[in-house]
Amino acid sequence: MQGDDRSECLCRACARRPKPLASRYGLRLGDLFRTGWSDLGDATAYFDVDGTLVGTNLLHPTVMYFANQSSPLKSAMRIGGALLQAPAMAWAETRDRRLFNELLFSHYKGMSEDRIAVLSEEVFDVIVKPRIFPGAQDLINQCKAAGKRVVLITGSLDWTIRYLSDHLGADHFIANRLEMKDGKATGKLLRPVVAGPEKAGLMVNDARDVGHDLAICSAYSDSYSDVPMLSVVGHPACINPDGKLARLARAYDWPILDIESPPRGTMEKTQ
């Protein structure tokens, strides 16, 4: 194909041919859908959330939940307990994402379901919404305009992701859920835990439930820990990838998207 490198085809056959670096790194909004991805009807686009669509991590909302307990003493006790376990959580974050999730959310033990419900909208408005990347909404709009079903899949809690899903217009979300007993969190997560390799299995089940072929589905993430979820679909893409994921993306010719910068002009409509 003539002209801009970014207009090259990203189909499987063409992906085997060497491409200039510019064709696979730093794609802007709309570039992906001008390369043939808009033809993927009856497919799901799966999005990781933290670091991919939003500049947050699991700790950001947790700090706000803990800092807004019913008394300053209770807030201090929760934050202090989490800080004491910080070394273990730091180790788990680099080795076992599921263990990290379980350690972090264990500190929610004893929080009332009512209080979490009340705080969740405020957490979204104050912590999450202001950190949504400038191009996140446009990318999701592109997917929906192409006829794709949009699913957010994240280790964050369902309480907050519910608001993000509605705000972005996603069709469905898969998120972690706290176990509740007598109206209070037990400190355990309901199974399955949404983290690391488990995401891929959850995507397989979700696609099967709606009758979609993962070979024509797409997935987006920023983290090397999400390689399993990127590998299980036919059309993986990276957004703001960490170093290890960026190197892998270049090796396998996975598109790398830039959604932090403001979009240039008006994006072309999908056909």
GROMACS .gro file of C-alpha atoms in nm:
model
  271
    1MET     CA    1   0.000   0.000   0.000
    2GLN     CA    2   0.135   0.345  -0.091
    3GLY     CA    3   0.181   0.648   0.132
    4ASP     CA    4   0.191   0.671   0.510
    5ASP     CA    5   0.343   0.363   0.677
    6ARG     CA    6   0.066   0.367   0.933
    7SER     CA    7  -0.186   0.271   0.666
    8GLU     CA    8  -0.035  -0.072   0.609
    9CYS     CA    9  -0.258  -0.372   0.655
   10LEU     CA   10  -0.250  -0.540   0.995
   11CYS     CA   11  -0.406  -0.869   0.885
   12ARG     CA   12  -0.228  -1.189   0.985
   13ALA     CA   13  -0.074  -1.248   0.643
   14CYS     CA   14   0.069  -0.898   0.620
   15ALA     CA   15   0.186  -0.910   0.982
   16ARG     CA   16   0.446  -1.168   0.879
   17ARG     CA   17   0.618  -0.914   0.652
   18PRO     CA   18   0.875  -0.679   0.810
   19LYS     CA   19   0.742  -0.329   0.864
   20PRO     CA   20   0.911   0.002   0.938
   21LEU     CA   21   0.907   0.092   1.307
   22ALA     CA   22   0.673   0.385   1.241
   23SER     CA   23   0.403   0.146   1.120
   24ARG     CA   24   0.381  -0.037   1.448
   25TYR     CA   25   0.482   0.217   1.713
   26GLY     CA   26   0.301   0.528   1.827
   27LEU     CA   27  -0.019   0.488   1.625
   28ARG     CA   28  -0.264   0.771   1.681
   29LEU     CA   29  -0.639   0.748   1.731
   30GLY     CA   30  -0.815   0.633   1.419
   31ASP     CA   31  -0.503   0.485   1.258
   32LEU     CA   32  -0.594   0.135   1.373
   33PHE     CA   33  -0.940   0.158   1.221
   34ARG     CA   34  -0.800   0.276   0.889
   35THR     CA   35  -0.600  -0.048   0.865
   36GLY     CA   36  -0.889  -0.293   0.841
   37TRP     CA   37  -0.984  -0.342   1.206
   38SER     CA   38  -1.317  -0.171   1.136
   39ASP     CA   39  -1.420  -0.478   0.935
   40LEU     CA   40  -1.427  -0.700   1.244
   41GLY     CA   41  -1.801  -0.728   1.301
   42ASP     CA   42  -1.961  -0.959   1.560
   43ALA     CA   43  -1.652  -0.924   1.776
   44THR     CA   44  -1.567  -0.800   2.125
   45ALA     CA   45  -1.302  -0.543   2.215
   46TYR     CA   46  -1.160  -0.617   2.562
   47PHE     CA   47  -0.996  -0.332   2.752
   48ASP     CA   48  -0.777  -0.344   3.058
   49VAL     CA   49  -0.844  -0.030   3.265
   50ASP     CA   50  -0.566   0.089   3.497
   51GLY     CA   51  -0.282   0.233   3.290
   52THR     CA   52  -0.466   0.153   2.967
   53LEU     CA   53  -0.772   0.377   2.969
   54VAL     CA   54  -0.712   0.556   3.297
   55GLY     CA   55  -0.396   0.685   3.466
   56THR     CA   56  -0.467   0.506   3.793
   57ASN     CA   57  -0.373   0.185   3.968
   58LEU     CA   58  -0.546  -0.022   4.235
   59LEU     CA   59  -0.393   0.186   4.513
   60HIS     CA   60  -0.547   0.519   4.409
   61PRO     CA   61  -0.912   0.437   4.488
   62THR     CA   62  -0.809   0.221   4.786
   63VAL     CA   63  -0.642   0.517   4.959
   64MET     CA   64  -0.959   0.723   4.919
   65TYR     CA   65  -1.180   0.443   5.050
   66PHE     CA   66  -0.954   0.402   5.354
   67ALA     CA   67  -0.917   0.775   5.418
   68ASN     CA   68  -1.294   0.824   5.434
   69GLN     CA   69  -1.398   0.584   5.706
   70SER     CA   70  -1.654   0.673   5.970
   71SER     CA   71  -1.386   0.817   6.202
   72PRO     CA   72  -1.027   0.944   6.168
   73LEU     CA   73  -0.910   0.661   6.395
   74LYS     CA   74  -1.062   0.394   6.169
   75SER     CA   75  -0.906   0.560   5.864
   76ALA     CA   76  -0.565   0.569   6.032
   77MET     CA   77  -0.592   0.204   6.133
   78ARG     CA   78  -0.679   0.092   5.780
   79ILE     CA   79  -0.403   0.294   5.615
   80GLY     CA   80  -0.154   0.186   5.881
   81GLY     CA   81  -0.240  -0.180   5.836
   82ALA     CA   82  -0.192  -0.155   5.462
   83LEU     CA   83   0.142   0.025   5.505
   84LEU     CA   84   0.270  -0.251   5.731
   85GLN     CA   85   0.203  -0.502   5.455
   86ALA     CA   86   0.344  -0.277   5.181
   87PRO     CA   87   0.668  -0.479   5.133
   88ALA     CA   88   0.472  -0.801   5.079
   89MET     CA   89   0.236  -0.628   4.837
   90ALA     CA   90   0.527  -0.472   4.646
   91TRP     CA   91   0.682  -0.817   4.604
   92ALA     CA   92   0.349  -0.969   4.496
   93GLU     CA   93   0.285  -0.696   4.240
   94THR     CA   94   0.592  -0.800   4.043
   95ARG     CA   95   0.552  -1.177   4.089
   96ASP     CA   96   0.187  -1.270   4.130
   97ARG     CA   97  -0.089  -1.025   4.039
   98ARG     CA   98  -0.357  -1.246   4.190
   99LEU     CA   99  -0.178  -1.254   4.525
  100PHE     CA  100  -0.132  -0.876   4.511
  101ASN     CA  101  -0.507  -0.831   4.458
  102GLU     CA  102  -0.589  -1.064   4.746
  103LEU     CA  103  -0.344  -0.892   4.983
  104LEU     CA  104  -0.467  -0.544   4.894
  105PHE     CA  105  -0.837  -0.617   4.919
  106SER     CA  106  -0.793  -0.810   5.245
  107HIS     CA  107  -0.762  -0.466   5.407
  108TYR     CA  108  -1.126  -0.393   5.319
  109LYS     CA  109  -1.229  -0.642   5.587
  110GLY     CA  110  -1.502  -0.500   5.809
  111MET     CA  111  -1.598  -0.214   5.577
  112SER     CA  112  -1.974  -0.188   5.544
  113GLU     CA  113  -2.136  -0.250   5.208
  114ASP     CA  114  -2.339   0.070   5.250
  115ARG     CA  115  -2.028   0.282   5.305
  116ILE     CA  116  -1.849   0.133   5.005
  117ALA     CA  117  -2.158   0.200   4.794
  118VAL     CA  118  -2.174   0.563   4.908
  119LEU     CA  119  -1.803   0.623   4.854
  120SER     CA  120  -1.778   0.446   4.517
  121GLU     CA  121  -1.938   0.726   4.314
  122GLU     CA  122  -1.720   0.985   4.488
  123VAL     CA  123  -1.412   0.774   4.421
  124PHE     CA  124  -1.504   0.765   4.054
  125ASP     CA  125  -1.569   1.140   4.035
  126VAL     CA  126  -1.258   1.246   4.230
  127ILE     CA  127  -0.998   0.978   4.149
  128VAL     CA  128  -1.091   0.796   3.830
  129LYS     CA  129  -1.278   1.036   3.603
  130PRO     CA  130  -1.015   1.314   3.603
  131ARG     CA  131  -0.749   1.057   3.506
  132ILE     CA  132  -0.925   0.911   3.202
  133PHE     CA  133  -0.679   0.943   2.913
  134PRO     CA  134  -0.777   1.206   2.652
  135GLY     CA  135  -0.820   0.951   2.375
  136ALA     CA  136  -0.992   0.675   2.573
  137GLN     CA  137  -1.346   0.779   2.487
  138ASP     CA  138  -1.261   0.825   2.119
  139LEU     CA  139  -1.103   0.480   2.098
  140ILE     CA  140  -1.407   0.316   2.255
  141ASN     CA  141  -1.634   0.516   2.025
  142GLN     CA  142  -1.433   0.386   1.728
  143CYS     CA  143  -1.485   0.029   1.847
  144LYS     CA  144  -1.857   0.077   1.892
  145ALA     CA  145  -1.890   0.252   1.555
  146ALA     CA  146  -1.724  -0.052   1.401
  147GLY     CA  147  -1.997  -0.270   1.552
  148LYS     CA  148  -1.787  -0.416   1.830
  149ARG     CA  149  -1.908  -0.506   2.175
  150VAL     CA  150  -1.690  -0.327   2.433
  151VAL     CA  151  -1.594  -0.500   2.760
  152LEU     CA  152  -1.378  -0.359   3.040
  153ILE     CA  153  -1.179  -0.628   3.223
  154THR     CA  154  -0.993  -0.519   3.533
  155GLY     CA  155  -0.868  -0.610   3.877
  156SER     CA  156  -1.037  -0.300   4.019
  157LEU     CA  157  -1.354  -0.333   4.223
  158ASP     CA  158  -1.691  -0.355   4.052
  159TRP     CA  159  -1.824  -0.073   4.272
  160THR     CA  160  -1.614   0.189   4.091
  161ILE     CA  161  -1.586   0.023   3.750
  162ARG     CA  162  -1.965   0.030   3.722
  163TYR     CA  163  -1.950   0.410   3.697
  164LEU     CA  164  -1.656   0.407   3.456
  165SER     CA  165  -1.833   0.155   3.232
  166ASP     CA  166  -2.144   0.374   3.218
  167HIS     CA  167  -1.938   0.687   3.156
  168LEU     CA  168  -1.745   0.536   2.864
  169GLY     CA  169  -2.046   0.356   2.719
  170ALA     CA  170  -1.903   0.005   2.756
  171ASP     CA  171  -2.141  -0.284   2.701
  172HIS     CA  172  -2.017  -0.498   2.988
  173PHE     CA  173  -1.746  -0.515   3.253
  174ILE     CA  174  -1.562  -0.791   3.435
  175ALA     CA  175  -1.417  -0.678   3.768
  176ASN     CA  176  -1.323  -0.802   4.110
  177ARG     CA  177  -1.599  -0.836   4.371
  178LEU     CA  178  -1.569  -0.827   4.748
  179GLU     CA  179  -1.727  -1.108   4.946
  180MET     CA  180  -1.990  -0.968   5.183
  181LYS     CA  181  -2.133  -1.125   5.498
  182ASP     CA  182  -2.399  -0.959   5.710
  183GLY     CA  183  -2.346  -0.635   5.518
  184LYS     CA  184  -1.969  -0.619   5.577
  185ALA     CA  185  -1.668  -0.711   5.365
  186THR     CA  186  -1.495  -1.031   5.476
  187GLY     CA  187  -1.162  -0.927   5.326
  188LYS     CA  188  -1.188  -1.194   5.058
  189LEU     CA  189  -1.256  -1.165   4.687
  190LEU     CA  190  -1.527  -1.369   4.519
  191ARG     CA  191  -1.399  -1.620   4.266
  192PRO     CA  192  -1.284  -1.593   3.999
  193VAL     CA  193  -1.023  -1.331   4.088
  194VAL     CA  194  -0.964  -1.096   3.794
  195ALA     CA  195  -0.585  -1.073   3.767
  196GLY     CA  196  -0.299  -1.173   3.539
  197PRO     CA  197  -0.349  -1.499   3.347
  198GLU     CA  198  -0.702  -1.539   3.487
  199LYS     CA  199  -0.813  -1.255   3.262
  200ALA     CA  200  -0.754  -1.470   2.954
  201GLY     CA  201  -0.975  -1.747   3.087
  202LEU     CA  202  -1.250  -1.501   3.173
  203MET     CA  203  -1.233  -1.362   2.820
  204VAL     CA  204  -1.262  -1.712   2.674
  205ASN     CA  205  -1.574  -1.773   2.882
  206ASP     CA  206  -1.723  -1.434   2.798
  207ALA     CA  207  -1.668  -1.473   2.424
  208ARG     CA  208  -1.821  -1.821   2.434
  209ASP     CA  209  -2.125  -1.691   2.622
  210VAL     CA  210  -2.200  -1.432   2.351
  211GLY     CA  211  -2.097  -1.651   2.060
  212HIS     CA  212  -1.795  -1.447   1.951
  213ASP     CA  213  -1.483  -1.597   1.795
  214LEU     CA  214  -1.174  -1.476   1.982
  215ALA     CA  215  -0.978  -1.497   1.657
  216ILE     CA  216  -1.160  -1.185   1.538
  217CYS     CA  217  -1.177  -1.015   1.879
  218SER     CA  218  -0.933  -0.750   2.000
  219ALA     CA  219  -0.771  -0.669   2.334
  220TYR     CA  220  -0.591  -0.365   2.470
  221SER     CA  221  -0.351  -0.336   2.765
  222ASP     CA  222  -0.050  -0.145   2.896
  223SER     CA  223   0.114  -0.418   3.104
  224TYR     CA  224   0.336  -0.717   3.036
  225SER     CA  225   0.136  -0.902   3.303
  226ASP     CA  226  -0.154  -0.895   3.055
  227VAL     CA  227   0.028  -1.084   2.780
  228PRO     CA  228  -0.208  -1.384   2.831
  229MET     CA  229  -0.517  -1.170   2.759
  230LEU     CA  230  -0.347  -1.014   2.458
  231SER     CA  231  -0.236  -1.351   2.325
  232VAL     CA  232  -0.578  -1.514   2.342
  233VAL     CA  233  -0.732  -1.279   2.081
  234GLY     CA  234  -0.658  -1.245   1.713
  235HIS     CA  235  -0.602  -0.870   1.730
  236PRO     CA  236  -0.399  -0.753   2.030
  237ALA     CA  237  -0.291  -0.391   2.074
  238CYS     CA  238  -0.087  -0.207   2.336
  239ILE     CA  239  -0.163   0.130   2.492
  240ASN     CA  240   0.112   0.315   2.681
  241PRO     CA  241   0.299  -0.016   2.725
  242ASP     CA  242   0.564  -0.079   2.989
  243GLY     CA  243   0.915  -0.160   2.865
  244LYS     CA  244   0.877  -0.538   2.848
  245LEU     CA  245   0.543  -0.520   2.669
  246ALA     CA  246   0.674  -0.259   2.423
  247ARG     CA  247   0.963  -0.487   2.328
  248LEU     CA  248   0.726  -0.781   2.283
  249ALA     CA  249   0.489  -0.570   2.076
  250ARG     CA  250   0.768  -0.471   1.840
  251ALA     CA  251   0.880  -0.832   1.808
  252TYR     CA  252   0.528  -0.950   1.717
  253ASP     CA  253   0.418  -0.639   1.525
  254TRP     CA  254   0.140  -0.560   1.770
  255PRO     CA  255   0.011  -0.204   1.726
  256ILE     CA  256   0.114   0.043   1.996
  257LEU     CA  257  -0.140   0.321   2.043
  258ASP     CA  258  -0.104   0.670   2.181
  259ILE     CA  259  -0.421   0.782   2.357
  260GLU     CA  260  -0.263   1.021   2.604
  261SER     CA  261  -0.210   1.292   2.343
  262PRO     CA  262  -0.510   1.493   2.221
  263PRO     CA  263  -0.647   1.354   1.892
  264ARG     CA  264  -0.544   1.532   1.573
  265GLY     CA  265  -0.841   1.688   1.399
  266THR     CA  266  -1.149   1.482   1.314
  267MET     CA  267  -1.110   1.109   1.296
  268GLU     CA  268  -1.225   0.933   0.984
  269LYS     CA  269  -1.550   0.743   1.015
  270THR     CA  270  -1.532   0.368   0.994
  271GLN     CA  271  -1.682   0.212   0.687
   0.00000   0.00000   0.00000
